CSV table of C-alpha atoms in Angstrom, one decimal:
chain,number,residue,atom,x,y,z
A,1,MET,CA,-7.9,29.7,13.5
A,2,SER,CA,-8.2,27.8,10.2
A,3,THR,CA,-6.7,29.2,7.1
A,4,GLN,CA,-9.3,27.2,5.2
A,5,LYS,CA,-6.7,26.4,2.4
A,6,LEU,CA,-3.0,25.6,2.2
A,7,THR,CA,-0.7,27.6,0.1
A,8,SER,CA,0.7,26.1,-3.1
A,9,LYS,CA,4.0,25.5,-1.4
A,10,GLN,CA,2.4,23.8,1.6
A,11,SER,CA,0.2,21.7,-0.6
A,12,LEU,CA,3.2,20.6,-2.6
A,13,PHE,CA,5.0,19.6,0.6
A,14,VAL,CA,2.0,17.6,1.8
A,15,GLY,CA,1.8,15.8,-1.6
A,16,VAL,CA,5.4,14.8,-1.5
A,17,THR,CA,5.0,13.6,2.1
A,18,LEU,CA,2.1,11.4,1.0
A,19,PHE,CA,4.2,10.1,-1.9
A,20,SER,CA,7.1,9.3,0.4
A,21,MET,CA,4.8,7.5,2.8
A,22,PHE,CA,3.5,5.3,0.0
A,23,PHE,CA,6.6,4.8,-2.1
A,24,GLY,CA,8.5,2.0,-0.5
A,25,ALA,CA,9.9,-1.5,-1.1
A,26,GLY,CA,7.0,-3.0,-3.1
A,27,ASN,CA,6.6,0.1,-5.2
A,28,LEU,CA,10.2,-0.1,-6.3
A,29,ILE,CA,10.6,-3.8,-7.0
A,30,ILE,CA,7.2,-4.7,-8.5
A,31,PRO,CA,7.1,-2.4,-11.7
A,32,PRO,CA,10.5,-3.5,-13.1
A,33,LEU,CA,9.6,-7.2,-12.8
A,34,LEU,CA,6.2,-6.5,-14.3
A,35,GLY,CA,7.9,-4.7,-17.3
A,36,LEU,CA,10.4,-7.5,-17.7
A,37,GLN,CA,7.8,-10.3,-17.7
A,38,ALA,CA,5.1,-8.4,-19.7
A,39,GLY,CA,7.4,-7.3,-22.5
A,40,GLU,CA,5.3,-6.4,-25.5
A,41,ALA,CA,2.2,-6.5,-23.3
A,42,VAL,CA,3.6,-3.9,-20.9
A,43,VAL,CA,0.9,-1.3,-21.8
A,44,PRO,CA,-2.2,-3.3,-20.8
A,45,ALA,CA,-0.3,-4.9,-17.9
A,46,MET,CA,0.6,-1.4,-16.5
A,47,ALA,CA,-2.9,-0.2,-17.1
A,48,GLY,CA,-4.3,-2.9,-14.9
A,49,PHE,CA,-1.5,-2.3,-12.3
A,50,LEU,CA,-2.2,1.4,-12.1
A,51,VAL,CA,-5.8,0.8,-11.3
A,52,THR,CA,-4.9,-1.1,-8.1
A,53,GLY,CA,-1.5,0.5,-7.5
A,54,ILE,CA,-2.7,4.1,-7.8
A,55,GLY,CA,-6.4,4.5,-8.6
A,56,LEU,CA,-7.8,2.5,-5.7
A,57,PRO,CA,-5.4,3.9,-3.1
A,58,MET,CA,-6.3,7.5,-4.1
A,59,LEU,CA,-10.0,6.6,-3.9
A,60,GLY,CA,-9.3,5.0,-0.5
A,61,ILE,CA,-7.9,8.3,0.8
A,62,ILE,CA,-10.9,10.2,-0.5
A,63,ALA,CA,-13.4,7.6,0.8
A,64,VAL,CA,-12.0,7.7,4.3
A,65,GLY,CA,-12.0,11.5,4.1
A,66,LEU,CA,-15.7,11.5,3.1
A,67,THR,CA,-16.7,9.0,5.9
A,68,GLY,CA,-14.5,10.2,8.7
A,69,THR,CA,-12.0,7.4,9.6
A,70,LEU,CA,-11.4,3.8,8.6
A,71,ARG,CA,-13.1,2.7,11.8
A,72,GLU,CA,-16.2,4.9,11.0
A,73,LEU,CA,-16.3,3.5,7.5
A,74,ALA,CA,-16.0,-0.1,8.7
A,75,SER,CA,-18.5,0.4,11.5
A,76,ARG,CA,-21.2,0.7,8.9
A,77,VAL,CA,-20.8,-3.1,8.5
A,78,HIS,CA,-20.8,-3.8,12.3
A,79,PRO,CA,-18.8,-2.4,15.3
A,80,VAL,CA,-17.1,-5.8,15.9
A,81,PHE,CA,-16.1,-6.1,12.3
A,82,ALA,CA,-14.7,-2.6,12.4
A,83,THR,CA,-12.5,-3.5,15.4
A,84,LEU,CA,-11.2,-6.7,13.8
A,85,PHE,CA,-10.8,-5.4,10.3
A,86,VAL,CA,-9.0,-2.1,11.2
A,87,ALA,CA,-6.7,-3.9,13.6
A,88,ALA,CA,-5.9,-6.5,10.8
A,89,VAL,CA,-5.1,-3.7,8.3
A,90,TYR,CA,-2.8,-1.9,10.7
A,91,LEU,CA,-1.0,-5.1,11.7
A,92,GLU,CA,-0.6,-6.2,8.0
A,93,ILE,CA,0.7,-2.9,6.7
A,94,GLY,CA,2.7,-2.5,10.0
A,95,PRO,CA,4.7,-5.0,12.1
A,96,CYS,CA,3.5,-8.2,10.5
A,97,LEU,CA,4.5,-7.5,6.9
A,98,ALA,CA,5.2,-4.1,5.5
A,99,ILE,CA,7.5,-2.6,8.1
A,100,PRO,CA,9.8,-5.6,8.3
A,101,ARG,CA,9.9,-5.6,4.5
A,102,THR,CA,11.3,-2.1,4.4
A,103,SER,CA,14.5,-3.2,6.3
A,104,SER,CA,14.8,-6.6,4.5
A,105,THR,CA,14.6,-4.9,1.0
A,106,SER,CA,17.1,-2.2,2.0
A,107,PHE,CA,19.6,-4.8,3.2
A,108,GLU,CA,19.2,-6.8,0.0
A,109,MET,CA,20.4,-3.8,-2.0
A,110,LEU,CA,23.3,-3.1,0.3
A,111,GLU,CA,24.7,-6.7,0.1
A,112,PRO,CA,26.8,-6.0,-3.0
A,113,LEU,CA,28.5,-3.2,-1.3
A,114,LEU,CA,29.6,-5.2,1.8
A,115,PRO,CA,33.2,-6.3,2.2
A,116,ALA,CA,34.1,-9.8,1.3
A,117,GLY,CA,33.9,-12.3,4.1
A,118,VAL,CA,31.4,-10.4,6.1
A,119,SER,CA,28.7,-12.7,7.7
A,120,LEU,CA,25.4,-11.8,6.1
A,121,GLU,CA,23.4,-12.9,9.2
A,122,VAL,CA,25.4,-10.6,11.5
A,123,ALA,CA,25.4,-7.8,8.9
A,124,ARG,CA,21.6,-8.1,8.5
A,125,LEU,CA,21.0,-8.0,12.3
A,126,VAL,CA,23.2,-5.0,12.8
A,127,PHE,CA,21.7,-3.2,9.8
A,128,SER,CA,18.1,-3.9,11.0
A,129,ILE,CA,18.9,-2.6,14.5
A,130,VAL,CA,20.3,0.7,13.2
A,131,PHE,CA,17.6,1.0,10.6
A,132,PHE,CA,14.7,0.6,13.1
A,133,ALA,CA,16.5,2.8,15.7
A,134,VAL,CA,16.6,5.7,13.2
A,135,ALA,CA,13.0,5.1,12.1
A,136,TYR,CA,11.8,5.0,15.6
A,137,LEU,CA,13.5,8.2,16.6
A,138,LEU,CA,12.2,10.0,13.6
A,139,ALA,CA,8.7,8.6,14.2
A,140,MET,CA,8.6,10.2,17.6
A,141,HIS,CA,7.6,13.4,15.9
A,142,PRO,CA,4.7,12.3,13.6
A,143,ASN,CA,3.4,15.8,13.1
A,144,ALA,CA,6.8,16.8,11.7
A,145,LEU,CA,6.6,14.3,8.8
A,146,THR,CA,5.9,17.1,6.3
A,147,ARG,CA,9.1,18.9,7.1
A,148,LEU,CA,11.2,15.7,6.9
A,149,LEU,CA,9.6,13.7,4.1
A,150,GLY,CA,8.2,16.6,2.1
A,151,ARG,CA,11.3,18.8,2.1
A,152,VAL,CA,14.3,16.5,2.5
A,153,THR,CA,14.1,12.7,1.9
A,154,GLY,CA,11.1,12.7,-0.5
A,155,PRO,CA,12.7,15.1,-3.0
A,156,ALA,CA,16.1,13.3,-2.7
A,157,LEU,CA,14.3,10.0,-3.5
A,158,ILE,CA,12.6,11.4,-6.5
A,159,VAL,CA,15.9,12.8,-7.9
A,160,LEU,CA,17.7,9.5,-7.5
A,161,ILE,CA,14.9,7.5,-9.2
A,162,VAL,CA,14.7,9.9,-12.1
A,163,ALA,CA,18.5,9.4,-12.7
A,164,VAL,CA,18.2,5.6,-12.9
A,165,VAL,CA,15.0,5.7,-15.0
A,166,CYS,CA,16.5,8.2,-17.5
A,167,GLY,CA,19.5,6.0,-18.0
A,168,ALA,CA,17.2,3.2,-19.2
A,169,LEU,CA,14.9,5.5,-21.2
A,170,LEU,CA,17.9,7.0,-23.2
A,171,ASP,CA,19.4,3.6,-23.9
A,172,PRO,CA,19.3,3.2,-27.8
A,173,ALA,CA,19.9,-0.6,-27.5
A,174,ALA,CA,16.6,-1.3,-25.6
A,175,THR,CA,14.3,-3.7,-27.3
A,176,THR,CA,11.0,-5.4,-26.4
A,177,VAL,CA,10.4,-9.1,-26.2
A,178,ALA,CA,7.3,-11.4,-26.1
A,179,ALA,CA,5.4,-11.5,-22.9
A,180,GLN,CA,6.3,-14.2,-20.3
A,181,ALA,CA,3.9,-15.9,-17.9
A,182,PRO,CA,1.8,-14.8,-16.2
A,183,TYR,CA,1.3,-11.8,-18.5
A,184,ASP,CA,1.1,-13.8,-21.7
A,185,ASN,CA,-2.6,-14.3,-21.1
A,186,GLY,CA,-4.9,-11.5,-19.8
A,187,ALA,CA,-2.1,-9.0,-19.2
A,188,ALA,CA,-4.4,-6.3,-17.9
A,189,MET,CA,-6.1,-8.5,-15.4
A,190,GLN,CA,-2.8,-9.9,-14.2
A,191,GLY,CA,-1.5,-6.4,-13.8
A,192,PHE,CA,-4.6,-5.6,-11.7
A,193,LEU,CA,-3.8,-8.5,-9.4
A,194,THR,CA,-0.1,-7.6,-9.2
A,195,GLY,CA,-1.1,-4.2,-7.9
A,196,TYR,CA,-2.3,-5.9,-4.7
A,197,GLN,CA,1.3,-6.5,-3.7
A,198,THR,CA,2.0,-2.8,-3.3
A,199,MET,CA,-0.4,-2.9,-0.3
A,200,ASP,CA,-1.2,0.8,-1.1
A,201,LEU,CA,-4.9,0.4,-0.9
A,202,LEU,CA,-4.7,-0.8,2.7
A,203,ALA,CA,-2.1,1.9,3.5
A,204,SER,CA,-4.4,4.6,2.0
A,205,LEU,CA,-7.1,3.7,4.5
A,206,THR,CA,-4.7,4.5,7.3
A,207,PHE,CA,-2.4,7.2,6.1
A,208,GLY,CA,-5.1,9.8,6.1
A,209,LEU,CA,-4.9,9.9,9.9
A,210,VAL,CA,-1.3,11.2,9.9
A,211,ILE,CA,-1.7,13.3,6.8
A,212,ALA,CA,-4.7,15.0,8.4
A,213,ALA,CA,-2.6,15.7,11.5
A,214,ASN,CA,0.0,17.4,9.4
A,215,ILE,CA,-2.6,19.5,7.6
A,216,ARG,CA,-4.0,20.6,10.9
A,217,GLU,CA,-0.5,21.6,12.0
A,218,LEU,CA,-0.4,23.8,8.9
A,219,GLY,CA,-3.6,25.6,10.0
A,220,VAL,CA,-6.5,23.9,8.2
A,221,THR,CA,-8.8,22.6,10.9
A,222,ASP,CA,-12.3,22.5,9.4
A,223,GLU,CA,-13.5,19.1,8.1
A,224,ALA,CA,-14.3,20.4,4.6
A,225,GLY,CA,-10.8,21.9,4.3
A,226,LEU,CA,-9.2,18.7,5.5
A,227,VAL,CA,-11.0,16.5,2.9
A,228,ARG,CA,-10.1,19.0,0.2
A,229,GLU,CA,-6.4,19.1,1.1
A,230,VAL,CA,-6.1,15.4,1.6
A,231,SER,CA,-7.7,14.9,-1.8
A,232,ARG,CA,-5.3,17.4,-3.4
A,233,ALA,CA,-2.3,15.6,-1.9
A,234,GLY,CA,-3.7,12.3,-3.1
A,235,VAL,CA,-4.0,13.4,-6.7
A,236,PHE,CA,-0.5,14.9,-6.7
A,237,ALA,CA,1.0,11.8,-5.1
A,238,GLY,CA,-0.9,9.5,-7.5
A,239,LEU,CA,0.3,11.4,-10.7
A,240,LEU,CA,3.9,11.3,-9.4
A,241,MET,CA,3.7,7.6,-8.6
A,242,GLY,CA,2.2,6.9,-12.0
A,243,LEU,CA,5.0,8.5,-13.9
A,244,ILE,CA,7.7,6.7,-11.8
A,245,TYR,CA,5.9,3.4,-12.1
A,246,CYS,CA,5.9,3.6,-15.9
A,247,GLY,CA,9.6,4.6,-15.9
A,248,LEU,CA,10.5,1.7,-13.6
A,249,ALA,CA,8.5,-0.7,-15.8
A,250,TRP,CA,10.4,0.4,-18.8
A,251,VAL,CA,13.7,-0.4,-17.0
A,252,GLY,CA,12.4,-4.0,-16.8
A,253,VAL,CA,11.3,-4.0,-20.5
A,254,ALA,CA,14.7,-2.8,-21.6
A,255,LEU,CA,16.5,-5.6,-19.7
A,256,ALA,CA,14.1,-8.4,-20.7
A,257,PRO,CA,16.5,-9.9,-23.4
A,258,GLU,CA,19.4,-10.5,-20.9
A,259,LEU,CA,17.5,-11.0,-17.6
A,260,ALA,CA,14.7,-13.3,-18.8
A,261,GLY,CA,14.8,-15.4,-15.7
A,262,ALA,CA,14.9,-12.6,-13.1
A,263,THR,CA,12.4,-13.1,-10.2
A,264,ASN,CA,13.1,-9.9,-8.3
A,265,GLY,CA,12.7,-6.2,-9.3
A,266,ALA,CA,15.6,-5.3,-7.0
A,267,GLU,CA,18.0,-7.3,-9.2
A,268,ILE,CA,16.7,-5.6,-12.4
A,269,LEU,CA,17.2,-2.1,-11.0
A,270,SER,CA,20.7,-3.0,-9.8
A,271,VAL,CA,21.8,-4.4,-13.2
A,272,SER,CA,20.3,-1.4,-15.0
A,273,ALA,CA,22.0,1.1,-12.8
A,274,ALA,CA,25.4,-0.8,-12.9
A,275,GLN,CA,25.2,-0.9,-16.8
A,276,HIS,CA,24.6,2.8,-17.1
A,277,PHE,CA,26.5,4.3,-14.2
A,278,GLY,CA,29.0,1.5,-13.1
A,279,MET,CA,29.7,1.2,-9.4
A,280,ALA,CA,28.2,4.6,-8.8
A,281,GLY,CA,24.9,3.2,-10.1
A,282,THR,CA,25.0,0.4,-7.5
A,283,VAL,CA,25.5,3.0,-4.8
A,284,VAL,CA,22.7,5.1,-6.2
A,285,VAL,CA,20.2,2.2,-6.3
A,286,ALA,CA,21.2,1.3,-2.7
A,287,ALA,CA,20.5,4.9,-1.7
A,288,ILE,CA,17.2,4.9,-3.5
A,289,PHE,CA,16.0,1.8,-1.6
A,290,LEU,CA,17.3,3.0,1.7
A,291,LEU,CA,15.6,6.3,1.4
A,292,ALA,CA,12.3,4.9,0.1
A,293,CYS,CA,12.1,2.1,2.7
A,294,LEU,CA,13.1,4.4,5.6
A,295,ASN,CA,10.5,7.0,4.5
A,296,VAL,CA,7.8,4.3,4.5
A,297,CYS,CA,9.0,2.7,7.7
A,298,ILE,CA,8.7,6.0,9.5
A,299,GLY,CA,5.3,6.7,8.1
A,300,LEU,CA,4.0,3.2,9.0
A,301,ILE,CA,5.4,3.2,12.6
A,302,SER,CA,3.8,6.6,13.0
A,303,CYS,CA,0.4,5.5,11.7
A,304,CYS,CA,0.3,2.3,13.6
A,305,GLY,CA,1.5,3.9,16.8
A,306,THR,CA,-1.0,6.7,16.5
A,307,TYR,CA,-3.9,4.4,15.9
A,308,PHE,CA,-3.3,1.9,18.7
A,309,SER,CA,-2.4,4.7,21.2
A,310,GLU,CA,-5.8,6.2,20.5
A,311,GLN,CA,-7.6,2.9,20.9
A,312,LEU,CA,-5.7,1.9,24.0
A,313,PRO,CA,-4.7,5.3,25.5
A,314,LYS,CA,-3.2,3.8,28.7
A,315,ILE,CA,-0.3,2.7,26.6
A,316,PRO,CA,1.4,5.9,25.1
A,317,TYR,CA,2.3,6.4,21.5
A,318,ARG,CA,6.1,6.1,22.1
A,319,VAL,CA,5.6,2.7,23.7
A,320,TRP,CA,3.5,1.4,20.8
A,321,ALA,CA,6.0,2.8,18.3
A,322,LEU,CA,8.9,1.2,20.1
A,323,GLY,CA,7.1,-2.2,20.3
A,324,PHE,CA,6.3,-2.1,16.6
A,325,ALA,CA,10.0,-1.2,15.8
A,326,VAL,CA,11.4,-4.0,18.0
A,327,PHE,CA,9.0,-6.6,16.7
A,328,SER,CA,9.5,-5.6,13.1
A,329,CYS,CA,13.3,-5.7,13.6
A,330,ALA,CA,13.0,-9.3,14.7
A,331,VAL,CA,10.7,-10.3,11.8
A,332,SER,CA,12.9,-8.6,9.2
A,333,ASN,CA,15.8,-11.0,10.0
A,334,VAL,CA,13.9,-14.0,8.5
A,335,GLY,CA,14.7,-12.6,5.0
A,336,LEU,CA,12.9,-10.9,2.2
A,337,ASP,CA,11.9,-14.0,0.3
A,338,ALA,CA,10.1,-15.4,3.3
A,339,ILE,CA,8.3,-12.2,4.0
A,340,LEU,CA,7.1,-11.8,0.4
A,341,ALA,CA,5.9,-15.4,0.3
A,342,PHE,CA,3.9,-14.9,3.4
A,343,SER,CA,2.3,-11.7,2.1
A,344,VAL,CA,0.3,-13.0,-0.9
A,345,PRO,CA,-2.4,-15.0,1.0
A,346,LEU,CA,-2.9,-12.2,3.5
A,347,LEU,CA,-3.3,-9.6,0.8
A,348,ASN,CA,-5.7,-11.8,-1.1
A,349,ALA,CA,-7.8,-12.1,2.0
A,350,LEU,CA,-8.0,-8.4,2.9
A,351,TYR,CA,-7.8,-6.7,-0.5
A,352,PRO,CA,-11.3,-7.6,-1.9
A,353,VAL,CA,-12.9,-6.4,1.4
A,354,ALA,CA,-11.0,-3.2,1.2
A,355,ILE,CA,-12.0,-2.7,-2.4
A,356,VAL,CA,-15.8,-3.0,-1.7
A,357,LEU,CA,-15.5,-0.8,1.3
A,358,VAL,CA,-13.8,1.9,-0.7
A,359,VAL,CA,-16.4,1.7,-3.5
A,360,MET,CA,-19.2,1.9,-1.0
A,361,GLY,CA,-17.5,4.6,0.9
A,362,MET,CA,-17.3,6.8,-2.2
A,363,LEU,CA,-21.1,6.2,-2.6
A,364,HIS,CA,-22.0,6.2,1.1
A,365,ARG,CA,-24.8,8.7,0.7
A,366,VAL,CA,-26.6,6.1,-1.4
A,367,PHE,CA,-25.7,3.0,0.6
A,368,ASP,CA,-26.4,4.6,4.0
A,369,ARG,CA,-30.1,4.7,3.0
A,370,TYR,CA,-30.1,0.9,2.9
A,371,PRO,CA,-28.0,-0.1,5.9
A,372,ALA,CA,-28.3,-3.9,5.4
A,373,VAL,CA,-26.3,-3.5,2.1
A,374,TRP,CA,-23.0,-2.9,4.1
A,375,PRO,CA,-22.9,-6.2,6.1
A,376,CYS,CA,-24.3,-8.3,3.2
A,377,VAL,CA,-21.7,-7.1,0.6
A,378,VAL,CA,-18.8,-7.2,3.0
A,379,GLY,CA,-19.8,-10.4,4.6
A,380,LEU,CA,-20.1,-12.4,1.3
A,381,THR,CA,-17.0,-10.7,-0.2
A,382,GLY,CA,-15.0,-11.5,3.0
A,383,ALA,CA,-16.2,-15.1,3.1
A,384,VAL,CA,-15.1,-15.8,-0.4
A,385,SER,CA,-11.7,-14.0,-0.2
A,386,VAL,CA,-10.7,-15.6,3.1
A,387,ALA,CA,-11.7,-19.1,1.9
A,388,THR,CA,-9.8,-18.6,-1.3
A,389,ALA,CA,-6.7,-17.2,0.5
A,390,VAL,CA,-6.7,-20.2,3.0
A,391,ARG,CA,-7.1,-22.6,0.1
A,392,ASP,CA,-4.2,-21.0,-1.9
A,393,ALA,CA,-1.9,-21.0,1.2
A,394,PHE,CA,-2.5,-24.5,2.4
A,395,PHE,CA,-4.5,-26.6,-0.1
A,396,ALA,CA,-3.5,-25.2,-3.5
A,397,ASP,CA,-5.1,-28.0,-5.6
A,398,THR,CA,-8.4,-28.0,-3.8
A,399,TRP,CA,-11.5,-27.0,-5.8
A,400,LEU,CA,-14.0,-24.5,-4.3
A,401,PRO,CA,-17.6,-23.9,-5.4
A,402,VAL,CA,-16.7,-20.2,-6.0
A,403,ASP,CA,-14.2,-21.3,-8.6
A,404,ALA,CA,-17.2,-21.9,-10.9
A,405,LEU,CA,-18.4,-18.3,-10.7
A,406,PRO,CA,-17.9,-15.8,-13.4
A,407,PHE,CA,-14.6,-13.9,-13.3
A,408,ALA,CA,-13.1,-16.6,-11.0
A,409,ALA,CA,-10.4,-17.4,-13.6
A,410,MET,CA,-9.4,-13.7,-13.4
A,411,GLY,CA,-8.9,-13.8,-9.7
A,412,LEU,CA,-12.2,-12.0,-9.0
A,413,ASN,CA,-14.4,-14.8,-7.7
A,414,TRP,CA,-15.6,-12.4,-5.0
A,415,ALA,CA,-17.2,-10.0,-7.6
A,416,VAL,CA,-20.5,-11.8,-8.1
A,417,PRO,CA,-21.0,-12.6,-4.4
A,418,ALA,CA,-20.5,-8.8,-3.7
A,419,VAL,CA,-23.2,-7.9,-6.2
A,420,VAL,CA,-25.5,-10.6,-4.8
A,421,GLY,CA,-24.9,-9.3,-1.3
A,422,GLY,CA,-25.7,-5.8,-2.5
A,423,LEU,CA,-29.1,-6.9,-4.0
A,424,ALA,CA,-29.9,-9.0,-0.9
A,425,GLY,CA,-29.0,-6.1,1.4
A,426,PHE,CA,-31.2,-3.7,-0.6
A,427,VAL,CA,-34.2,-6.1,-0.4
A,428,ILE,CA,-33.7,-6.7,3.4
A,429,SER,CA,-33.4,-2.9,4.0
A,430,LEU,CA,-36.7,-2.2,2.1
A,431,VAL,CA,-38.5,-5.0,4.1
A,432,LEU,CA,-37.2,-3.7,7.4
A,433,GLN,CA,-38.1,-0.1,6.5
A,434,ARG,CA,-41.7,-1.1,5.5
A,435,LYS,CA,-42.1,-3.1,8.8
A,436,SER,CA,-40.9,-0.1,10.7
A,437,ALA,CA,-43.2,2.2,8.9
A,438,ALA,CA,-46.2,-0.1,9.5
A,439,LYS,CA,-45.6,0.1,13.2
């Protein structure tokens, strides 16, 4: 029997759970580097970053809640597209990229604490095996994520992050410097594009599946209640992430004068913590990364295992989860830098499609009246984003016709094609409807 509404305490736990599932490696290492490079332009840069880092993911959760599931949303384009796109999203935020990145990032932060003379390759392998074994065992109980992430590891992560951020905020010696490339020109737009690297928009399209299962476990079973509670959790998680993002960005701003050449947010956080708390700070930062990455790894293994076990029920959830854990363990041993370099073209290919799907999902009552709009918008957007991603990955100096379009210099060469697709789809839908009415 449905309770129709969660209590305030239950809603808080679900919100912290969602925050814990989102807040992982990329969320920790990107804002400090943005702050360091943006310097005096940190405010517009963070404004752009928060749009793609928080705003779009929260809209993604709501859009999926309004349309059913990611597959139901993507099926409005075409059933074959839905199958391919949903699988690509799960694989990218899962074993091909995001899950391996959780282990690699955690290990990078533990390196300074290793005894001298230890082989890094052996240590990385042992760590990854233990890391994924723990994540797999905890992911065997996906409906218990609220109890684990919401009540234990999530709050612990928040406390540790607040301690490090407060150390930087209270530092009287902190000064701001001029913006570095790429934030020295169009800081807000560059922040918007940097937000892609969190992968949270793609994750938001999938996390609703597990969050909804947790909410059902707590007694809310009607669809309207599920949408409401998922939305409440999304708003809470978004506000919490926004505060932490701003704090982490300030850590980077404060260290800009002495770490001008830094290329990794993990290094920035380590130096800041060591300055304010000594060796204890290094241990705290390592604990932050370990908790954050383990939280996200558990959530991603659970989401991916749940999805593929539903699509191919002959293979049970535990087998899918084990396969993803083993594969991710192997990939994680290629190193963090290689994983991050591989991520950019993949994200540039998928993110524009995800953005237009979310926007149309929020307004699905309007667009559903003109069905041809869905394939036209997504088709043109996808063609441009995939072509651009392939060019950037393999033929960096090659000119494409879409480079001449408005907003191309801002990384939004897909925006005009998306609008053109919408207009074309509207006209096609009207023509088909009139032909159908004439018959």
